[in-house]
Structures are given as structure tokens and as C-alpha cells.
Short mmCIF file of C-alpha atoms in Angstrom, two decimals:
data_model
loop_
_atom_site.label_atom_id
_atom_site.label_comp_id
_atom_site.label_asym_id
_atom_site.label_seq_id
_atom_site.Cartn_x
_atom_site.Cartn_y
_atom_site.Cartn_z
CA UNK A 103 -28.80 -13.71 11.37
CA UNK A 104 -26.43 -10.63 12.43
CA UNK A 105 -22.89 -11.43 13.72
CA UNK A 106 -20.77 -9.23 15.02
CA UNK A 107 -17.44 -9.42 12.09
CA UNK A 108 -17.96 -10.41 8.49
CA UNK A 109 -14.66 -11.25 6.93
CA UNK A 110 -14.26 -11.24 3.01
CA UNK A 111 -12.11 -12.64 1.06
CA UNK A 112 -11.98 -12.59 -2.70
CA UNK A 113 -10.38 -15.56 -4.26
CA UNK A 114 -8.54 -16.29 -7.86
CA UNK A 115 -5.88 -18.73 -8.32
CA UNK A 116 -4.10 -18.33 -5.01
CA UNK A 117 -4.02 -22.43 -3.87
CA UNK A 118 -0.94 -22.82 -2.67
CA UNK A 119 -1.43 -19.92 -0.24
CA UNK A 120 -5.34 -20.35 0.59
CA UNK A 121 -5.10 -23.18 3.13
CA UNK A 122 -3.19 -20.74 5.74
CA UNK A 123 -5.51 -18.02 4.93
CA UNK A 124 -8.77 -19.85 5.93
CA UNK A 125 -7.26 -21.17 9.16
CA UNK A 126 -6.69 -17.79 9.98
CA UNK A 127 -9.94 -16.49 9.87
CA UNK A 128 -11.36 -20.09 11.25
CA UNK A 129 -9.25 -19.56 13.78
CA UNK A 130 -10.56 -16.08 15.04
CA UNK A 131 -10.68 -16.16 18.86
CA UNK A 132 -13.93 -13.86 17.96
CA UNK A 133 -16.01 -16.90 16.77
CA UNK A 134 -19.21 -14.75 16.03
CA UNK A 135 -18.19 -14.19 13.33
CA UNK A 136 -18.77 -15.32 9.10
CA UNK A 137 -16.63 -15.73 6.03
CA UNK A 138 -17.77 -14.57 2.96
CA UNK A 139 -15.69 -16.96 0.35
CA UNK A 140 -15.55 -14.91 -2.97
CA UNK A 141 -14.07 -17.57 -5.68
CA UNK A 142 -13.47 -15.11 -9.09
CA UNK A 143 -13.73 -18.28 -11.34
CA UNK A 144 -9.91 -19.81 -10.59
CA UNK A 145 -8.81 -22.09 -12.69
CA UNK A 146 -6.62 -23.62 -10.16
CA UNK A 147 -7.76 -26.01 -7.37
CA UNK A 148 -8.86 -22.83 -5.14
CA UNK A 149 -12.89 -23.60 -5.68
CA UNK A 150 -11.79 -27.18 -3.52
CA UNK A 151 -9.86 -26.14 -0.80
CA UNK A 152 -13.08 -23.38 0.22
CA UNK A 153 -15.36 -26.93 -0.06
CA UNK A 154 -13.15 -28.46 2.38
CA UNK A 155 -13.20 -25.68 4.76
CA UNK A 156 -16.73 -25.24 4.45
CA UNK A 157 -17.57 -28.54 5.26
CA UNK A 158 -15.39 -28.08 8.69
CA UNK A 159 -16.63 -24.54 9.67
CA UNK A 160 -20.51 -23.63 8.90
CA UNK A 161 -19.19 -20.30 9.60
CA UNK A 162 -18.06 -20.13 5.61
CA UNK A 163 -19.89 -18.89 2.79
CA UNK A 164 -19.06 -19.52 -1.08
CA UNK A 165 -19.66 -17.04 -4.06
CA UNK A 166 -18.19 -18.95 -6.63
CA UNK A 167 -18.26 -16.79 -10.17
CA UNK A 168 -18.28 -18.58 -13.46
CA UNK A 169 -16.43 -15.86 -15.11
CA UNK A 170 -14.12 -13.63 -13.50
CA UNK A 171 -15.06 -10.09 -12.37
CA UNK A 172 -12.15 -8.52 -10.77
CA UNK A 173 -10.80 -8.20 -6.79
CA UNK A 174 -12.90 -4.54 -6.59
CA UNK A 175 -16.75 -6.83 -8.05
CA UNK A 176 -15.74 -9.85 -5.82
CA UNK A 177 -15.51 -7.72 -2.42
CA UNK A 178 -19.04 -5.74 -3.55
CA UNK A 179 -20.56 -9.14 -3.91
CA UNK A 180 -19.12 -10.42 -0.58
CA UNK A 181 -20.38 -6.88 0.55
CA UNK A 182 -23.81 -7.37 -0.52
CA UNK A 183 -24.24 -11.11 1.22
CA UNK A 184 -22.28 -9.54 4.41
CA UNK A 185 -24.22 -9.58 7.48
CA UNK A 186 -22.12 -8.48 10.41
CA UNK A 187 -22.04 -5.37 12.13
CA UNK A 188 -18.36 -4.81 10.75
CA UNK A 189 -16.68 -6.19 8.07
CA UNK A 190 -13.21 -6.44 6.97
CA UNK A 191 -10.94 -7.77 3.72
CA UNK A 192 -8.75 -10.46 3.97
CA UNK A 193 -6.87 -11.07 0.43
CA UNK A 194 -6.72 -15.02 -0.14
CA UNK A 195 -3.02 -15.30 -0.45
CA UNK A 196 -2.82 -13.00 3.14
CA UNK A 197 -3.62 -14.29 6.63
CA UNK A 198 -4.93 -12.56 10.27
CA UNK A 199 -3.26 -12.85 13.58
CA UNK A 200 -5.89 -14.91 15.55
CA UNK A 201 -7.16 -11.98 17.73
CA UNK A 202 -7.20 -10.00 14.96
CA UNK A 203 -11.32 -9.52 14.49
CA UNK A 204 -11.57 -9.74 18.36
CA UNK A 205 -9.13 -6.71 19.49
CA UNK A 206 -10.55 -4.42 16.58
CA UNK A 207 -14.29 -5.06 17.35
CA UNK A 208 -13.36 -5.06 21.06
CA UNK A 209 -11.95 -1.85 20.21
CA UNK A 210 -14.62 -0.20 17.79
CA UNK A 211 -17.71 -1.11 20.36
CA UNK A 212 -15.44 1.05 23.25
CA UNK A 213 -14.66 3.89 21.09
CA UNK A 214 -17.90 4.30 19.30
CA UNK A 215 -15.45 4.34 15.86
CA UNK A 216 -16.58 3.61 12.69
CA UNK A 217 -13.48 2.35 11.53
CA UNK A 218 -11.03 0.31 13.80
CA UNK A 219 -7.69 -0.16 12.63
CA UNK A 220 -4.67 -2.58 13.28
CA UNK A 221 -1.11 -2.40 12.01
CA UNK A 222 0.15 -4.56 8.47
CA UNK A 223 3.27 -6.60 8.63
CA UNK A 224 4.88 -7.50 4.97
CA UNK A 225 6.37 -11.28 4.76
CA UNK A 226 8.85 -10.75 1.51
CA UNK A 227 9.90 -13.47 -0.59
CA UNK A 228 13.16 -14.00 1.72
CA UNK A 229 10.88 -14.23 5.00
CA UNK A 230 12.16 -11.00 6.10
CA UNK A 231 9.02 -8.90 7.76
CA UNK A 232 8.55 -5.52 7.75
CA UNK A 233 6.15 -3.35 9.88
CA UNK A 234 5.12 -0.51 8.83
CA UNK A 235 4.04 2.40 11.36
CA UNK A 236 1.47 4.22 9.95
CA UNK A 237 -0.94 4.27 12.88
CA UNK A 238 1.33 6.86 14.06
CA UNK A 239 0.26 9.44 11.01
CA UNK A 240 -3.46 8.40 12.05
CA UNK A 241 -2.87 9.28 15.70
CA UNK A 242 -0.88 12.83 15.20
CA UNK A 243 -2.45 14.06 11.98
CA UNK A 244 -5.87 12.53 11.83
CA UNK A 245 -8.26 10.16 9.78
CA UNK A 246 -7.32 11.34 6.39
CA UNK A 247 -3.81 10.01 6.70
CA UNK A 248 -5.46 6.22 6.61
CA UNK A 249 -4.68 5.49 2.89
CA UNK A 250 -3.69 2.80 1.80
CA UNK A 251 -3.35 -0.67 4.20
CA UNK A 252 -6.82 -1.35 4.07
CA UNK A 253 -7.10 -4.76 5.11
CA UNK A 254 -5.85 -3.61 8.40
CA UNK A 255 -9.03 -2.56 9.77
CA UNK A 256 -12.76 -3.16 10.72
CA UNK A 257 -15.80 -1.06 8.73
CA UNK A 258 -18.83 -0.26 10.31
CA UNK A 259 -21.61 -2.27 7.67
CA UNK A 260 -24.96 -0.16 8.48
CA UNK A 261 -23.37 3.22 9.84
CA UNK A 262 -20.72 3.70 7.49
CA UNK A 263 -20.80 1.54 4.23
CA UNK A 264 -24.21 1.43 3.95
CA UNK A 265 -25.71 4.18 4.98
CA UNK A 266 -23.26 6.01 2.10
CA UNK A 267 -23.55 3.52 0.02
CA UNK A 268 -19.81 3.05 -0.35
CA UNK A 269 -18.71 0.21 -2.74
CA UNK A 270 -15.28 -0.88 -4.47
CA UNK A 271 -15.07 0.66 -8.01
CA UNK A 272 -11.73 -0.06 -9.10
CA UNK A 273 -9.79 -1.05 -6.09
CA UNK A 274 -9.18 -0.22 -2.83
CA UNK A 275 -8.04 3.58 -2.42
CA UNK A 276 -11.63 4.32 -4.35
CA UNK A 277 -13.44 2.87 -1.57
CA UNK A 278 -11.20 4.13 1.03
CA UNK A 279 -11.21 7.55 0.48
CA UNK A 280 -14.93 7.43 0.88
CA UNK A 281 -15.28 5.03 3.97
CA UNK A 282 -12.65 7.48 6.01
CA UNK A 283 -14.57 10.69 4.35
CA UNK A 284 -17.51 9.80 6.31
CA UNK A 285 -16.37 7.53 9.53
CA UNK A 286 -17.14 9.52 12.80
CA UNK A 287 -13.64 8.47 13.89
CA UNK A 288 -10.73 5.66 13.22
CA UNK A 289 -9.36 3.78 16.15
CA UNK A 290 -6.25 2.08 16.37
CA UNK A 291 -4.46 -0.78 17.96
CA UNK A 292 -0.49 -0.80 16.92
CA UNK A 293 -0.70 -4.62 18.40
CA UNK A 294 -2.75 -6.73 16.46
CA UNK A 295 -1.86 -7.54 12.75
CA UNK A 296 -2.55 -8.48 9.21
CA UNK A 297 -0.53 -10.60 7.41
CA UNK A 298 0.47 -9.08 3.98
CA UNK A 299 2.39 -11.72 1.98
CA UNK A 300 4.22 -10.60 -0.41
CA UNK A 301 5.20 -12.97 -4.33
CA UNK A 302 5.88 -13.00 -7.19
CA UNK A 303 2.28 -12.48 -8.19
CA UNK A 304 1.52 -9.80 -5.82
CA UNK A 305 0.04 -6.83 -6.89
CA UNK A 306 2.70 -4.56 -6.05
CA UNK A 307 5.09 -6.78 -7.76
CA UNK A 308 8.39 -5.33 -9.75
CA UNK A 309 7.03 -4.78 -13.36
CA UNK A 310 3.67 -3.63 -14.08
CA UNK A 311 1.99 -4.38 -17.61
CA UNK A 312 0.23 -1.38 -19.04
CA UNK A 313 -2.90 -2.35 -18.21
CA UNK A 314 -2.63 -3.25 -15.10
CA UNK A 315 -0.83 0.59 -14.42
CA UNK A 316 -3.71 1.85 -16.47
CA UNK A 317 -6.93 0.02 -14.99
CA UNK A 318 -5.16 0.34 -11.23
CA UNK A 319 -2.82 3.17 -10.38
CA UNK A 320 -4.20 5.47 -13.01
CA UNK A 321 -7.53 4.62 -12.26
CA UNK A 322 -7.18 5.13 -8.48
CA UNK A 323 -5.26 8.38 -8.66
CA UNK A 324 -8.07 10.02 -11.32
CA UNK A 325 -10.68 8.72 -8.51
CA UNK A 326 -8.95 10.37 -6.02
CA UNK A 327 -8.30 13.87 -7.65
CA UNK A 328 -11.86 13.86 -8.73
CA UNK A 329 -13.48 13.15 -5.14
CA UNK A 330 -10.89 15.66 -3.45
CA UNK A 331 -11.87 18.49 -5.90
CA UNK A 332 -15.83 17.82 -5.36
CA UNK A 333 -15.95 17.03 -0.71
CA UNK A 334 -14.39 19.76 1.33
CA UNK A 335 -10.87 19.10 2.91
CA UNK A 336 -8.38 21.38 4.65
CA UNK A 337 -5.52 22.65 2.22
CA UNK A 338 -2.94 20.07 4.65
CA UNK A 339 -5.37 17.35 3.72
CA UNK A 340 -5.95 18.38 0.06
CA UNK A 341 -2.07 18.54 -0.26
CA UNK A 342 -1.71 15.54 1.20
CA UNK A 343 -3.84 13.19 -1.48
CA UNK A 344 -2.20 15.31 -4.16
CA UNK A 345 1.00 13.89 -2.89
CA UNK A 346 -0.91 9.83 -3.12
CA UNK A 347 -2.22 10.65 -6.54
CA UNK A 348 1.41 12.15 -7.92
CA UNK A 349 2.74 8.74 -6.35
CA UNK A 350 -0.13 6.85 -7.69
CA UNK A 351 0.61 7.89 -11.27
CA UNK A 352 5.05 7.23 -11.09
CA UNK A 353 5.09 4.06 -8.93
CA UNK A 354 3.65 1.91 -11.25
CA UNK A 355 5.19 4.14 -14.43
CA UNK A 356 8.30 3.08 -12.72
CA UNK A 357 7.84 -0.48 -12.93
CA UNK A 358 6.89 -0.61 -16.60
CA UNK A 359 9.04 -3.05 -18.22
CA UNK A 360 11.42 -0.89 -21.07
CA UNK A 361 10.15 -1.73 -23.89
CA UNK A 362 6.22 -0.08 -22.59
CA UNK A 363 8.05 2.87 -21.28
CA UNK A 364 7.34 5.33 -24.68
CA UNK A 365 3.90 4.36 -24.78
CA UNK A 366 3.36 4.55 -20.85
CA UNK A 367 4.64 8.05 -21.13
CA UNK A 368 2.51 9.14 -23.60
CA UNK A 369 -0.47 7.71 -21.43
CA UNK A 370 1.05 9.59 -18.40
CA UNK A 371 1.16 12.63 -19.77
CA UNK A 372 -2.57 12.76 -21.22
CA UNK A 373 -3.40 12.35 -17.36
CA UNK A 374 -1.59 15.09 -16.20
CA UNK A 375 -2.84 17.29 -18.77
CA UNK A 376 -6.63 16.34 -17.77
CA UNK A 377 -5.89 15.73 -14.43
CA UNK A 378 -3.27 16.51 -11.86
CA UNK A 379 -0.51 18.69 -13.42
CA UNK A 380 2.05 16.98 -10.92
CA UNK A 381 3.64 20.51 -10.87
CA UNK A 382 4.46 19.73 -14.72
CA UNK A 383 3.23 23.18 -15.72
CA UNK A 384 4.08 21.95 -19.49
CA UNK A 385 0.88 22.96 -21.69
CA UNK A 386 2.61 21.45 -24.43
CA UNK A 387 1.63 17.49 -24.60
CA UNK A 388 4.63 16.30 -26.86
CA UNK A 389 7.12 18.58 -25.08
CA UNK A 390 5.48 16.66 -21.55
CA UNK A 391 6.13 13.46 -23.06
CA UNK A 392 9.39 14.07 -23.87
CA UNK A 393 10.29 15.56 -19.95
CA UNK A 394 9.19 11.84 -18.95
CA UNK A 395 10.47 9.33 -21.24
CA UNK A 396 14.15 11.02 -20.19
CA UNK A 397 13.68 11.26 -16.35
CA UNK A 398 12.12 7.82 -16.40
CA UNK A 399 15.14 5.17 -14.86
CA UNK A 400 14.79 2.25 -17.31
CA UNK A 401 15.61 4.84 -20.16
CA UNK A 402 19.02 6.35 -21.57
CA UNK A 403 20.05 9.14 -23.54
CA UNK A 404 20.47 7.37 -26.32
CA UNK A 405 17.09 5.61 -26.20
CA UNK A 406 15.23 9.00 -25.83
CA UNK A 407 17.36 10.24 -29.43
CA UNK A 408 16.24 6.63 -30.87
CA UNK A 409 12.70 6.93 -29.94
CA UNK A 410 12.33 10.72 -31.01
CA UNK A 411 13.92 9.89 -34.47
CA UNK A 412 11.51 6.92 -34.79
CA UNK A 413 8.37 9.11 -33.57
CA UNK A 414 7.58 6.73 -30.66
CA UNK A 415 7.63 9.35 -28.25
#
């Protein structure tokens, strides 16, 4: 049976935070509504508390994976059981403001918009909140400048994601960059809001392991720079995902902890050699690799004569 909002929400050890996360999307004064429960095989009590919200709200559905598959194969398969005629992406450690589903559908069905967007407030580790504005790029400049934030907003199912068959490959900004390449229009309402909580665990936490800069920020930005260069886009569009792919590579090469910083570098610059030059016109890979291991700001002089004389770099 259709409804008119399908919230999913992918699931992996997040207990202590999942409890005020379901009663947010319970709680959605749009009650026509389902949630698609992914559990990614925790191994904390997270399987439990979805059993005990299932068993007050018929509203909730459970994938629970026996092995874990990742946040990008946990939203496809929440995708692929999703029946309403939107959907959206609630994180499990994140909640909704109540009207949340109800002003963005409200909003969609008016416009005719394929995508129908709210505005993300961040709840740091101190309780401090921050807001960030970026419905206002959306409004003057247009749909392109919707990347990143996607949790903020509804999706057209049939129009948009399925009709262009648009899944999650690795994360986010690879689906994103398709679902706004083909919505008619994005809509936005700068007064309902998701809840982005930020921790320790959070995925844009202070230190990034190597893999995780690899699989994620590398990953996205090489997705990105290979969709721009094969879809049409104005030069002030084209320009402008240069600019997210040239951030996507240095903001998690930033938070590398030290002691991966000569071997992150050396990754870093094979990507810019195959990929995005950065405006590092440097042909020579070695000579690249040294440019980045000294502007990087975990590194010193000293290290970058240490780690030359010991070949690291």
C-alpha cells in the first residue's frame, strides 16, 4: 500500500542515540507515512530498541542484515522496500523536527518539485547548534548548489529515483549529484529542520583513518569529476563541483592522524594525477608528493627532511 513519505534510516551501533531518533519519525504530524528500519548487523543493543518501537507503531519496518554492508547498501535496501511517493534519510544517531515530513510534502505536492528541501541544524558535543544557510545558494544560484545536507530533504520515489534509477554507491554526494541532475526543480522551506548530531563517532569527526578518507572522500570526489565530465553543465556549475571535489580530496587529508600523513600523500597525489589536477599542474608524481607532505598542517620541516631521507615520501 502507497503512503505518501517513506523515511529510512540505516542503523549500526548507534543505541544510545536511537531511542530519540525513532520518536522523531513516530512522531511525524504527517502520520501517512512508513519507516524503513535498516539494522547493518550492530553488535550493540540497536536490533532491540527497533523491536520495541515496532511493536508500538505498525508504521515500522525492520531489515535487519546478518553481516554488515555499509550506510550507502543499507539505504538501497531501504530504497528497494520503500513505498511512498517520497522518501527521505534519517541517520539513526540524527532526529526530525515533528513537522518535518509534513511541511516538505506539503510543500513538494504545491510546487510540483521533485525534491523538497528543509534547512540542517548541527547539535556539537557542547550543545551549541549551528544552522547552516544554504537554502539561500539554492534560491539565488539554482539546484546544482544542493550538495551536500542531504537528509534535509524529500525525493520524489517514481519520478525521480526510479525512473533514473538512482541508487547510493558509495555515499551520499554519489547519489546526490544524480537525484538534483535530473529533479524538475528543488523547493525549499528555511523553517523546518533536521537534526544533525554531531560525536565522537560521527562521520565528519577530527581524524580520519586512511580508509575511511580513501573509500569516502576520495571515492565521492572521483564520482563526482567523472559524472561532471560525462552530463552537460554550465562552466559556473562545472566550476563549482570542481571546487566540492578539490575540498573533497583535502578535508579528510587534513584530518589524517601524523603518522598516515606520508602515505596519504602519496595516495593524494595518484588522484590528482588521474583525476582532478587541483590546479597542481606538477606532471612529476614524486615532485607532487613532495608539494603536499610540506603544505600539509600536521607536518614540519624537519619531518618532510626525515621522511625524504628515509624514502617514505
Amino acid at each position: 500500500m502507497s503512503v505518501k513519505v517513506s523515511i529510512i534510516i540505516p542503523v549500526f551501533n548507534i543505541a544510545p542515540y536511537l531511542d530519540k531518533c525513532m520518536e522523531s519519525a513516530c512522531r511525524q504530524t504527517l502520520t501517512d507515512i512508513e519507516i524503513i528500519a535498516v539494522n547493518d548487523a550492530s553488535t550493540d543493543n540497536s536490533l532491540d530498541i527497533l523491536h520495541k518501537w515496532q511493536r508500538h507503531d505498525a508504521r515500522i519496518k525492520i531489515i535487519n542484515h546478518k553481516t554488515n554492508t555499509l550506510t550507502a547498501a543499507a539505504r538501497n535496501d531501504g530504497l528497494d522496500m520503500a513505498c511512498g511517493e517520497y522518501v527521505c534519510f534519517l541517520d539513526g544517531d540524527d532526529y526530525l523536527d515533528t513537522d518535518f515530513c509534513e511541511k516538505l510534502y506539503n510543500l513538494a505536492k504545491r510546487t510540483d518539485a521533485d525534491i523538497a528541501k528543509g534547512m540542517a541544524k548541527t547539535i556539537n558535543p557542547d550543545k551549541s547548534t549551528h544552522i547552516t544557510a544554504d537554502n539561500d545558494d539554492i534560491v539565488k544560484h539554482g539546484k546544482f548548489y544542493f550538495m551536500g545536507r542531504l537528509w534535509t530533504a524529500l525525493y520524489n520515489r517514481t519520478r525521480l529515483l526510479t525512473a533514473h534509477d538512482i541508487k547510493f554507491h558509495i555515499d551520499f554526494f554519489c547519489f546526490q549529484i544524480q537525484a538534483v541532475y535530473f529533479a524538475n526543480k528543488i523547493a525549499c522551506d528555511d523553517t523546518t529542520f533536521y537534526n544533525y548530531v554531531r560525536h565522537e563517532n560521527s562521520c565528519d569527526s577530527d581524524v580520519f583513518s586512511i580508509e575511511k578518507w580513501t573509500r569516502l572522500n576520495l571515492g565521492h570526489a572521483n564520482f563526482i569529476y567523472d559524472w561532471i565530465n560525462n552530463h552537460t553543465y554550465t562552466d559556473a556549475t562545472r566550476k563549482f563541483y570542481l571546487d566540492q571535489v578539490k575540498w573533497l580530496y583535502f578535508y579528510g587529508y587534513k584530518k589524517l592522524a601524523k603518522s598516515d600523513v606520508a602515505i596519504g600523500c602519496k595516495i593524494l597525489a595518484q588522484n590528482i594525477c588521474e583525476h582532478y589536477n587541483c590546479g597542481y599542474n606538477c606532471a612529476n608524481l614524486k615532485s607532487l608528493q613532495h608539494k603536499l607532505y610540506r603544505k600539509h598542517p600536521k607536518t614540519t620541516f624537519a619531518d618532510y627532511l626525515k621522511n625524504i631521507v628515509l624514502h617514505k615520501i
